[in-house]
Amino acid sequence: MSFDLVLFGGTGDLAWRKLMPALFQAFRHGTLPADGRIIGVARDDLSNEQYRALIQQRFAQVDLAKRPSDEEFGRFAELLQFQRLDLSKPQDYGRLKDRLQQRNADTVVMYVATAPTLFTTVCEQLAVAGLNTPATRIVLEKPLGHDVASNRQINETVLRGFSEQQVFRIDHYLGKPSVQNLFALRFGNSLFEPLWRREHISNIQVTIAEDLGVEKRGAFYESTGALRDMVQNHALQLVCALAMEPPISADADALRDEKLKVLRSLRPWTTEAIGQFAVRGQYGPGTVGGEPVPGYRSEPGVGAESTTETFVALRAVIANWRWAGVPFYIRTGKRLAARDAHIVVNFRPAPHAIFRTPLGEANRLVITLQPRDGLQLHLLAQGQENRRQGQSLTPVHLDLDFDKRFGSERVGAYERLLLDVIDGRLNLFVRSDEQEAAWRWVEPLLDAWQGNDNGLRPYTAGSWGPSAASAMIARDGFCWSEEC
Ligand code: BG6
C-alpha cells in the first residue's frame, strides 16, 4: 500500500516533538508502509535537503533510545520532502495537488498540526482544491474549538468537505498502551466485568498529574486552561473507557456509540454543584525536582493577573443504571509533585467484618498510565505477623508491569495513532458527536470561571494542588488514594 502523509505545520513544535519521532519509530519497527512519502508543509522557504537537515537537527533532542543513528536517519530521510505553502493561498494548494498527483498514492493523509484557528481554512482550501478525494484522510489535533458553538462550527466546516469516516480527531490518550489495556482488561476478560458496577464499586478516581509547567506555551495556555486542555478531552475519554457498556464489537462506531452514551449520561452542572464539586487552582512559585520554579503568573506569555486555571478537580456523576451513586473524580494539573497518571477503582468494603480489617489500601484496582504502564490489584491477606496479633489482615498487592512484561520498546501513542490513520482504523479517534457532548458538559464550568477569580485557589508548585480538592472529595466521605 502506498501513502502520502502531508504534515501541515511541518516545521512546528508538534511535528518535531511528537510526530516525526513517532513516524521514525514506526519506520524503525518496520510497521510504516515502505512505499510512502512524508511531506512537511509550511510557509518557510526550504528545499527537501534543508528540511531533512532541520529534522535531523531536532532529532538530537529526542531521548537517546529513540534517536536515529546517522545511517538510520539517512534511510528515514528518503521519505521526507518539503512543500512551501501559505495556508491562505489557493494557488499553493494547487501546487500541493500537482505534487500528490505525481503518484496518486492509495492513501493521502492530511495531518493538520497547525494553530487551531487555521483548521477551518485548511479544510476549506483542501476541498476547494479538490484535495478531498476518497483516498484522503484528515487528521485534526486538539483543541477543536473552545466551546460548544466553536466546536460545532469547525466540525460543520470539516464535514462539508469530508465525510465523518475521513476525519480522524486525535486524542493521544486513546493511543496510550495503558488505555488499550483498559479495554482489554474490561472486555477481553470476564473477571472484572461482573463487578464493574454500582453494587461493587464505591468510587473511581482519575488523576493526570504533570510536574511540568506551561513550558513555552504560556500564551496558548492563557486562553485554554486545564479544563479545556485536559478535562474536555483526555480525562473524559478515560471516564468513557471506564464507564462504557461493553460494545457489540471492536468496530469504531460500536465503541464510539458506547462512549457517546456515557458522555450523554453525565449529569449537567448546576450552580450549586459547581460550588461544591468543581475546584480550580493556579500554581504559585515552588520547587519541582529540587529546582525552584516560577509561579504561573510569571511564566512568559502569561498575564500578571491571570485567572486561568492550571489545576482542576471535579466530581462527575454518570446518571444511568450501572453507575447511579458512584462518583467519578477527575483531577489534573500542571506543576504538581510528580508526573503521575493513574486510575483508581475503589471497590466496596466486605459487607460483614469478621476480621479486624485495616481500611485503606485494599479492595482497589489501580491502573497506572504514567510514568509506567501497569496494573496493581490491592487485596488483604493474612500475614505471619498477624497471627500473633489476632485476626487482622495486611494489605498486599499484585503488581503487573506491562513495560517489563512486553518490553519498554512498546508502540507509543502517536506511533500507534499515525499507523491507524494510514491503515484507516477509526477506533481510537473521537467522533464529532462525542466531542460536542464533552464540550456541552464542561461549558457551564467554563462560563462560571470565565474572567473572574472566584474560588481560584493558589497552590505551591511541586505540591499535589490546593487542599480544596481534598475537601471536595471528603464531602462524599472519600479521599484521594494517596491521602487515605
Ligand atoms: C496535551 C496537553 O494534550 O497533553 C498538554 O495539551 C499536556 O498540556 C499533554 O502536557 C500531556 O500528555 P502526556 O502524554 O505527556 O500525558
Coordinates of C-alpha atoms and ligand atoms in Angstrom, one line a residue:
M1 CA 0.0 0.0 0.0
S2 CA 1.3 3.4 -0.9
F3 CA 0.7 6.6 1.2
D4 CA 1.5 10.3 1.2
L5 CA 1.4 12.0 4.6
V6 CA 1.1 15.7 4.3
L7 CA 2.1 17.4 7.5
F8 CA 0.6 21.0 7.8
G9 CA 2.7 22.7 10.4
G10 CA 5.7 20.7 9.2
T11 CA 8.2 22.9 10.9
G12 CA 6.1 23.4 14.1
D13 CA 6.5 22.2 17.6
L14 CA 4.2 19.2 17.4
A15 CA 5.8 18.0 14.2
W16 CA 9.3 17.7 15.6
R17 CA 8.5 16.9 19.2
K18 CA 5.9 14.1 18.6
L19 CA 5.0 13.3 15.0
M20 CA 8.4 12.9 13.4
P21 CA 9.8 10.8 16.3
A22 CA 6.7 8.7 16.1
L23 CA 7.0 8.2 12.4
F24 CA 10.6 7.4 12.8
Q25 CA 9.8 4.7 15.5
A26 CA 7.3 3.2 13.1
F27 CA 9.9 3.2 10.4
R28 CA 12.4 1.6 12.8
H29 CA 9.9 -1.1 13.8
G30 CA 9.2 -1.9 10.2
T31 CA 5.5 -1.0 10.6
L32 CA 5.4 2.1 8.4
P33 CA 4.4 1.0 4.9
A34 CA 7.6 1.2 2.8
D35 CA 6.0 3.0 -0.1
G36 CA 5.4 6.3 1.5
R37 CA 6.3 10.0 1.4
I38 CA 6.1 12.4 4.4
I39 CA 5.6 15.9 3.0
G40 CA 6.2 18.6 5.5
V41 CA 4.3 21.8 4.7
A42 CA 4.9 25.3 6.0
R43 CA 5.4 28.8 4.9
D44 CA 9.2 28.6 5.1
D45 CA 11.3 28.5 2.0
L46 CA 13.1 25.2 2.4
S47 CA 14.4 22.6 0.0
N48 CA 13.9 18.9 0.7
E49 CA 17.6 18.7 1.8
Q50 CA 17.2 21.7 4.2
Y51 CA 14.1 20.2 5.6
R52 CA 15.8 16.9 6.2
A53 CA 18.7 18.6 7.9
L54 CA 16.3 20.6 10.1
I55 CA 14.5 17.4 11.2
Q56 CA 17.8 15.6 11.9
Q57 CA 19.0 18.6 14.0
R58 CA 15.8 18.4 16.0
F59 CA 16.1 14.7 16.5
A60 CA 19.2 15.4 18.5
Q61 CA 16.8 16.4 21.3
V62 CA 14.9 13.2 21.3
D63 CA 15.6 10.5 24.1
L64 CA 18.7 8.6 23.3
A65 CA 16.9 5.3 22.8
K66 CA 14.6 6.8 20.3
R67 CA 17.2 8.8 18.4
P68 CA 18.3 7.5 15.0
S69 CA 21.9 6.8 14.1
D70 CA 23.1 8.8 11.0
E71 CA 22.7 5.7 8.9
E72 CA 19.1 5.1 10.1
F73 CA 18.2 8.8 9.7
G74 CA 19.7 8.6 6.1
R75 CA 17.2 5.8 5.2
F76 CA 14.3 7.5 7.0
A77 CA 15.1 10.8 5.3
E78 CA 14.4 9.3 1.9
L79 CA 10.7 9.5 2.8
L80 CA 10.9 13.2 3.8
Q81 CA 10.0 16.0 1.4
F82 CA 9.1 19.7 1.9
Q83 CA 6.4 21.8 0.2
R84 CA 6.3 25.5 0.7
L85 CA 2.7 26.6 1.3
D86 CA 0.9 29.6 2.5
L87 CA -2.3 28.3 4.2
S88 CA -4.5 31.1 2.9
K89 CA -3.3 31.0 -0.8
P90 CA -5.4 28.8 -3.1
Q91 CA -2.7 28.5 -5.7
D92 CA -0.4 26.9 -3.1
Y93 CA -2.9 24.1 -2.6
G94 CA -2.9 23.7 -6.4
R95 CA 0.9 23.1 -6.3
L96 CA 0.4 20.6 -3.5
K97 CA -2.2 18.8 -5.6
D98 CA 0.3 18.6 -8.5
R99 CA 2.8 17.0 -6.2
L100 CA 0.3 14.5 -4.9
Q101 CA -0.9 13.7 -8.4
Q102 CA 2.6 12.7 -9.3
R103 CA 1.9 9.3 -8.0
N104 CA -1.7 9.1 -6.7
A105 CA -1.0 7.2 -3.6
D106 CA -3.6 4.7 -2.2
T107 CA -3.9 6.8 0.9
V108 CA -3.3 10.5 1.4
V109 CA -3.2 11.7 5.0
M110 CA -3.6 15.4 5.7
Y111 CA -2.3 16.0 9.2
V112 CA -3.4 19.4 10.4
A113 CA -0.9 20.2 13.1
T114 CA -1.3 24.0 12.8
A115 CA -2.7 26.6 15.2
P116 CA -6.3 25.6 15.9
T117 CA -7.5 28.9 14.3
L118 CA -6.3 27.6 10.9
F119 CA -8.2 24.3 10.9
T120 CA -11.2 25.5 9.0
T121 CA -9.1 27.4 6.5
V122 CA -7.0 24.3 5.7
C123 CA -10.1 22.1 5.4
E124 CA -12.0 24.6 3.2
Q125 CA -9.0 25.1 0.9
L126 CA -8.4 21.4 0.6
A127 CA -11.9 20.9 -0.5
V128 CA -11.8 23.9 -2.9
A129 CA -8.6 22.5 -4.5
G130 CA -10.3 19.1 -4.9
L131 CA -8.0 17.5 -2.4
N132 CA -10.8 15.8 -0.6
T133 CA -10.8 12.6 -2.8
P134 CA -12.0 9.3 -1.3
A135 CA -8.3 8.4 -0.7
T136 CA -7.9 11.4 1.7
R137 CA -8.0 11.2 5.5
I138 CA -7.8 14.3 7.5
V139 CA -6.3 14.4 11.0
L140 CA -7.2 17.2 13.4
E141 CA -5.3 17.9 16.6
K142 CA -7.0 19.2 19.7
P143 CA -8.2 21.6 20.8
L144 CA -11.1 21.6 18.3
G145 CA -12.8 24.8 19.3
H146 CA -13.1 26.4 22.7
D147 CA -16.7 25.8 23.5
V148 CA -19.8 24.0 22.0
A149 CA -20.5 26.6 19.3
S150 CA -16.9 26.9 18.0
N151 CA -16.5 23.1 18.1
R152 CA -19.7 22.7 16.1
Q153 CA -18.7 25.3 13.6
I154 CA -15.3 23.6 13.0
N155 CA -16.9 20.2 12.6
E156 CA -19.6 21.6 10.3
T157 CA -16.9 23.2 8.1
V158 CA -14.8 20.0 8.0
L159 CA -17.8 17.8 7.3
R160 CA -18.8 20.0 4.3
G161 CA -15.7 18.8 2.6
F162 CA -15.1 15.4 4.1
S163 CA -17.3 12.6 5.3
E164 CA -17.1 11.6 9.0
Q165 CA -15.3 8.4 8.0
Q166 CA -12.5 10.5 6.6
V167 CA -12.0 12.6 9.8
F168 CA -9.5 11.4 12.4
R169 CA -9.8 13.6 15.6
I170 CA -6.8 12.9 17.7
D171 CA -6.9 12.4 21.4
H172 CA -3.5 10.9 22.1
Y173 CA -4.6 9.4 25.4
L174 CA -6.6 6.9 23.4
G175 CA -3.3 5.7 21.8
K176 CA -1.6 5.1 25.1
P177 CA -0.9 1.4 25.7
S178 CA -2.4 1.6 29.2
V179 CA -5.7 2.8 27.7
Q180 CA -5.6 -0.1 25.2
N181 CA -5.1 -2.3 28.2
L182 CA -8.1 -0.9 30.0
F183 CA -10.3 -2.0 27.0
A184 CA -8.5 -5.4 27.1
L185 CA -9.0 -5.7 30.9
R186 CA -12.7 -4.9 30.7
F187 CA -13.7 -6.6 27.5
G188 CA -11.1 -9.3 26.9
N189 CA -11.5 -10.9 30.4
S190 CA -14.6 -11.9 32.2
L191 CA -13.1 -11.5 35.7
F192 CA -13.9 -7.9 36.4
E193 CA -16.9 -7.0 34.3
P194 CA -19.4 -8.6 36.6
L195 CA -18.0 -6.4 39.4
W196 CA -17.8 -3.3 37.3
R197 CA -20.9 -1.6 38.6
R198 CA -22.5 0.3 41.4
E199 CA -23.2 -2.8 43.5
H200 CA -19.4 -3.4 43.9
I201 CA -17.6 -0.1 43.2
S202 CA -17.8 2.8 45.6
N203 CA -15.9 5.4 43.6
I204 CA -13.5 5.9 40.7
Q205 CA -10.6 8.4 40.6
V206 CA -8.8 9.6 37.5
T207 CA -5.6 11.6 38.2
I208 CA -3.4 13.1 35.5
A209 CA -0.7 15.0 37.3
E210 CA 2.2 16.7 35.5
D211 CA 5.3 18.1 37.0
L212 CA 6.0 20.3 34.0
G213 CA 4.6 23.9 33.9
V214 CA 3.3 25.5 30.7
E215 CA 6.8 25.5 29.1
K216 CA 6.9 27.8 26.1
R217 CA 3.1 27.6 25.6
G218 CA 2.1 30.4 28.1
A219 CA 0.2 32.4 25.5
F220 CA -1.7 29.4 24.2
Y221 CA -2.4 28.2 27.7
E222 CA -3.7 31.5 28.9
S223 CA -6.8 31.2 26.7
T224 CA -7.1 27.5 27.3
G225 CA -6.6 26.4 30.9
A226 CA -6.6 22.9 32.4
L227 CA -10.4 22.3 31.8
R228 CA -10.1 22.7 28.0
D229 CA -6.6 21.3 27.8
M230 CA -7.0 18.1 29.7
V231 CA -10.5 17.5 31.0
Q232 CA -12.7 18.1 28.0
N233 CA -10.7 15.5 26.1
H234 CA -8.2 13.2 27.8
A235 CA -9.8 12.9 31.2
L236 CA -13.3 12.4 29.8
Q237 CA -12.1 9.9 27.3
L238 CA -10.7 7.9 30.2
V239 CA -14.0 8.2 32.0
C240 CA -15.7 6.9 28.9
A241 CA -13.4 3.9 28.7
L242 CA -14.1 3.2 32.4
A243 CA -17.8 3.6 32.3
M244 CA -19.0 2.5 28.9
E245 CA -21.1 -0.6 28.4
P246 CA -19.4 -3.5 26.5
P247 CA -19.6 -2.6 22.8
I248 CA -21.1 -5.2 20.5
S249 CA -17.8 -5.4 18.5
A250 CA -14.5 -3.7 18.3
D251 CA -15.6 -1.6 15.3
A252 CA -15.1 2.1 15.5
D253 CA -18.7 3.1 15.7
A254 CA -19.6 0.3 18.1
L255 CA -17.0 1.7 20.5
R256 CA -17.9 5.3 19.8
D257 CA -21.6 4.8 20.3
E258 CA -21.0 3.4 23.8
K259 CA -18.6 6.3 24.7
L260 CA -21.2 8.8 23.5
K261 CA -23.8 7.3 25.8
V262 CA -21.5 7.9 28.7
L263 CA -21.0 11.5 27.8
R264 CA -24.7 12.0 27.3
S265 CA -25.3 10.4 30.8
L266 CA -23.1 12.9 32.6
R267 CA -25.3 14.9 34.9
P268 CA -25.2 18.6 33.8
W269 CA -23.7 21.1 36.2
T270 CA -25.8 23.3 38.4
T271 CA -24.6 26.4 40.2
E272 CA -24.7 24.5 43.5
A273 CA -22.7 21.5 42.1
I274 CA -20.1 23.9 40.7
G275 CA -19.7 25.5 44.1
Q276 CA -19.3 22.1 45.8
F277 CA -17.7 19.7 43.4
A278 CA -15.6 21.8 41.0
V279 CA -12.2 23.1 42.2
R280 CA -9.8 25.2 40.2
G281 CA -6.3 26.2 41.1
Q282 CA -3.3 28.0 39.8
Y283 CA 0.3 27.3 40.7
G284 CA 2.4 29.8 42.5
P285 CA 6.2 29.6 42.8
G286 CA 7.7 26.5 44.4
T287 CA 10.2 23.7 43.9
V288 CA 10.0 20.9 41.4
G289 CA 12.6 18.1 41.4
G290 CA 14.8 20.1 43.7
E291 CA 14.8 23.2 41.5
P292 CA 12.9 26.5 42.2
V293 CA 10.3 27.3 39.6
P294 CA 8.3 30.4 39.0
G295 CA 4.6 30.7 39.6
Y296 CA 2.2 30.6 36.6
R297 CA 1.7 34.4 36.5
S298 CA 5.4 34.9 36.0
E299 CA 5.6 32.4 33.0
P300 CA 6.4 34.0 29.6
G301 CA 3.2 35.0 27.8
V302 CA 1.0 34.9 31.0
G303 CA -0.7 38.0 32.4
A304 CA 0.2 39.2 35.9
E305 CA -3.5 39.0 36.9
S306 CA -4.3 35.8 35.0
T307 CA -7.3 33.8 36.2
T308 CA -6.5 30.8 34.0
E309 CA -6.7 27.6 36.0
T310 CA -3.7 25.2 35.9
F311 CA -5.4 22.7 38.1
V312 CA -8.9 21.2 38.2
A313 CA -10.6 18.7 40.5
L314 CA -14.2 17.7 39.7
R315 CA -16.8 15.2 40.5
A316 CA -18.6 13.7 37.5
V317 CA -21.9 12.0 38.0
I318 CA -23.0 9.4 35.5
A319 CA -26.7 9.2 35.6
N320 CA -27.5 5.7 34.4
W321 CA -28.4 2.3 36.0
R322 CA -24.8 1.0 36.1
W323 CA -23.3 4.0 37.8
A324 CA -26.0 5.6 39.9
G325 CA -24.5 6.8 43.1
V326 CA -20.9 6.1 42.1
P327 CA -18.9 9.3 41.9
F328 CA -16.1 9.6 39.3
Y329 CA -13.5 12.1 40.5
I330 CA -11.2 13.8 38.0
R331 CA -8.0 15.6 39.0
T332 CA -5.4 17.1 36.7
G333 CA -2.8 19.9 37.0
K334 CA 0.5 21.3 36.0
R335 CA 3.5 21.7 38.3
L336 CA 2.3 19.0 40.7
A337 CA 4.6 16.9 42.7
A338 CA 5.2 14.3 40.0
R339 CA 4.4 13.1 36.5
D340 CA 1.8 10.6 37.6
A341 CA -1.3 9.5 35.7
H342 CA -3.4 6.7 37.2
I343 CA -6.9 5.5 37.7
V344 CA -8.1 4.1 41.0
V345 CA -11.2 1.8 41.1
N346 CA -12.2 1.6 44.7
F347 CA -14.4 -1.5 45.4
R348 CA -16.8 -1.5 48.3
P349 CA -15.6 -3.0 51.6
A350 CA -16.7 -6.5 52.5
P351 CA -20.3 -6.3 53.8
H352 CA -19.7 -8.1 57.0
A353 CA -16.4 -7.8 59.0
I354 CA -15.1 -11.0 60.6
F355 CA -11.5 -9.7 60.6
R356 CA -10.2 -6.6 62.3
T357 CA -9.5 -5.3 58.8
P358 CA -7.5 -2.2 58.2
L359 CA -9.3 0.2 55.9
G360 CA -7.4 2.0 53.2
E361 CA -5.3 0.4 50.6
A362 CA -7.2 -2.8 49.9
N363 CA -10.1 -3.7 47.6
R364 CA -8.7 -1.5 45.0
L365 CA -7.6 -1.8 41.4
V366 CA -5.0 0.8 40.2
I367 CA -4.3 1.3 36.5
T368 CA -1.1 3.3 36.0
L369 CA -0.6 5.2 32.8
Q370 CA 2.4 7.2 33.7
P371 CA 5.3 7.1 34.4
R372 CA 5.0 3.4 33.9
D373 CA 2.3 1.4 32.4
G374 CA 0.9 -1.2 34.8
L375 CA -1.9 -2.6 36.9
Q376 CA -2.0 -3.3 40.6
L377 CA -4.6 -5.2 42.5
H378 CA -4.7 -4.3 46.2
L379 CA -6.0 -7.0 48.4
L380 CA -6.0 -8.0 52.1
A381 CA -4.0 -11.1 53.1
Q382 CA -3.2 -13.0 56.2
G383 CA 0.5 -12.3 57.0
Q384 CA 2.7 -14.2 59.5
E385 CA 2.8 -11.4 62.0
N386 CA -1.0 -11.1 62.1
R387 CA -1.4 -14.5 63.6
R388 CA 0.3 -13.3 66.8
Q389 CA -1.8 -10.1 66.8
G390 CA -5.1 -11.7 66.2
Q391 CA -7.5 -11.6 63.3
S392 CA -6.4 -8.5 61.4
L393 CA -5.2 -8.6 57.8
T394 CA -2.4 -6.9 55.9
P395 CA -2.7 -5.0 52.6
V396 CA -0.8 -6.7 49.8
H397 CA -0.8 -6.1 46.1
L398 CA -0.3 -7.9 42.8
D399 CA 1.8 -5.8 40.5
L400 CA 1.8 -6.2 36.8
D401 CA 4.3 -4.0 35.0
F402 CA 3.4 -4.0 31.3
D403 CA 6.7 -2.4 30.3
K404 CA 8.6 -5.3 31.9
R405 CA 6.2 -7.9 30.5
F406 CA 6.1 -6.7 27.0
G407 CA 9.4 -4.7 26.8
S408 CA 9.8 -1.0 27.1
E409 CA 10.0 -0.6 23.3
R410 CA 6.3 -0.7 23.1
V411 CA 4.4 1.2 20.5
G412 CA 3.9 4.8 21.7
A413 CA 0.6 6.7 21.5
Y414 CA 1.4 8.8 18.4
E415 CA 3.1 5.9 16.6
R416 CA 0.1 3.8 17.1
L417 CA -2.4 6.5 16.1
L418 CA -0.4 7.5 13.0
L419 CA -0.3 3.9 11.8
D420 CA -4.1 3.7 12.5
V421 CA -4.7 6.7 10.3
I422 CA -2.6 5.3 7.5
D423 CA -4.5 2.0 7.8
G424 CA -7.9 3.8 8.1
R425 CA -8.8 2.4 11.5
L426 CA -11.0 4.9 13.3
N427 CA -11.5 3.1 16.6
L428 CA -9.2 5.3 18.6
F429 CA -10.4 8.6 17.2
V430 CA -13.1 10.8 18.5
R431 CA -16.4 11.3 16.6
S432 CA -17.9 14.8 16.2
D433 CA -20.9 13.9 18.4
E434 CA -18.7 12.7 21.2
Q435 CA -16.6 15.8 21.1
E436 CA -19.7 18.0 21.2
A437 CA -21.2 16.1 24.1
A438 CA -17.9 16.6 26.0
W439 CA -17.9 20.3 25.3
R440 CA -21.5 20.5 26.4
W441 CA -20.6 19.0 29.8
V442 CA -17.7 21.4 30.5
E443 CA -19.3 24.5 29.1
P444 CA -21.2 25.6 32.3
L445 CA -17.9 25.4 34.2
L446 CA -16.1 27.5 31.5
D447 CA -18.8 30.1 31.8
A448 CA -18.7 30.1 35.6
W449 CA -14.9 30.6 35.6
Q450 CA -14.5 32.9 32.7
G451 CA -12.8 36.2 33.5
N452 CA -13.1 36.0 37.3
D453 CA -11.1 34.5 40.1
N454 CA -14.0 33.5 42.4
G455 CA -12.7 30.4 44.1
L456 CA -9.5 30.2 42.1
R457 CA -7.1 28.5 44.6
P458 CA -3.4 29.1 44.6
Y459 CA -1.2 26.1 45.2
T460 CA 2.6 25.8 45.6
A461 CA 4.4 24.4 42.6
G462 CA 5.5 20.8 43.5
S463 CA 2.6 20.1 45.7
W464 CA -0.5 18.0 45.0
G465 CA -2.6 21.0 44.3
P466 CA -5.0 23.1 46.5
S467 CA -6.4 21.5 49.7
A468 CA -9.9 22.3 48.4
A469 CA -9.5 19.2 46.1
S470 CA -9.2 17.0 49.2
A471 CA -12.1 18.9 50.9
M472 CA -14.2 18.3 47.8
I473 CA -13.8 14.5 47.8
A474 CA -14.1 14.4 51.6
R475 CA -17.6 15.9 51.3
D476 CA -18.6 12.5 49.9
G477 CA -16.7 10.6 52.6
F478 CA -13.8 9.6 50.3
C479 CA -10.2 10.6 50.0
W480 CA -7.7 10.6 47.1
S481 CA -5.9 7.3 47.1
E482 CA -2.5 8.7 48.3
E483 CA -4.2 10.5 51.2
C484 CA -6.2 7.6 52.6
Ligands
BG6_1 C1 -1.6 17.7 25.8 C2 -1.8 19.0 26.5 O1 -2.8 17.3 25.1 O2 -1.3 16.6 26.7 C3 -0.5 19.3 27.3 O3 -2.0 20.0 25.6 C4 -0.2 18.1 28.2 O4 -0.7 20.5 28.1 C5 -0.1 16.8 27.4 O5 1.1 18.4 28.8 C6 0.1 15.6 28.4 O6 0.3 14.5 27.6 P1 1.1 13.3 28.2 O7 1.1 12.2 27.2 O8 2.5 13.8 28.4 O9 0.5 12.9 29.5

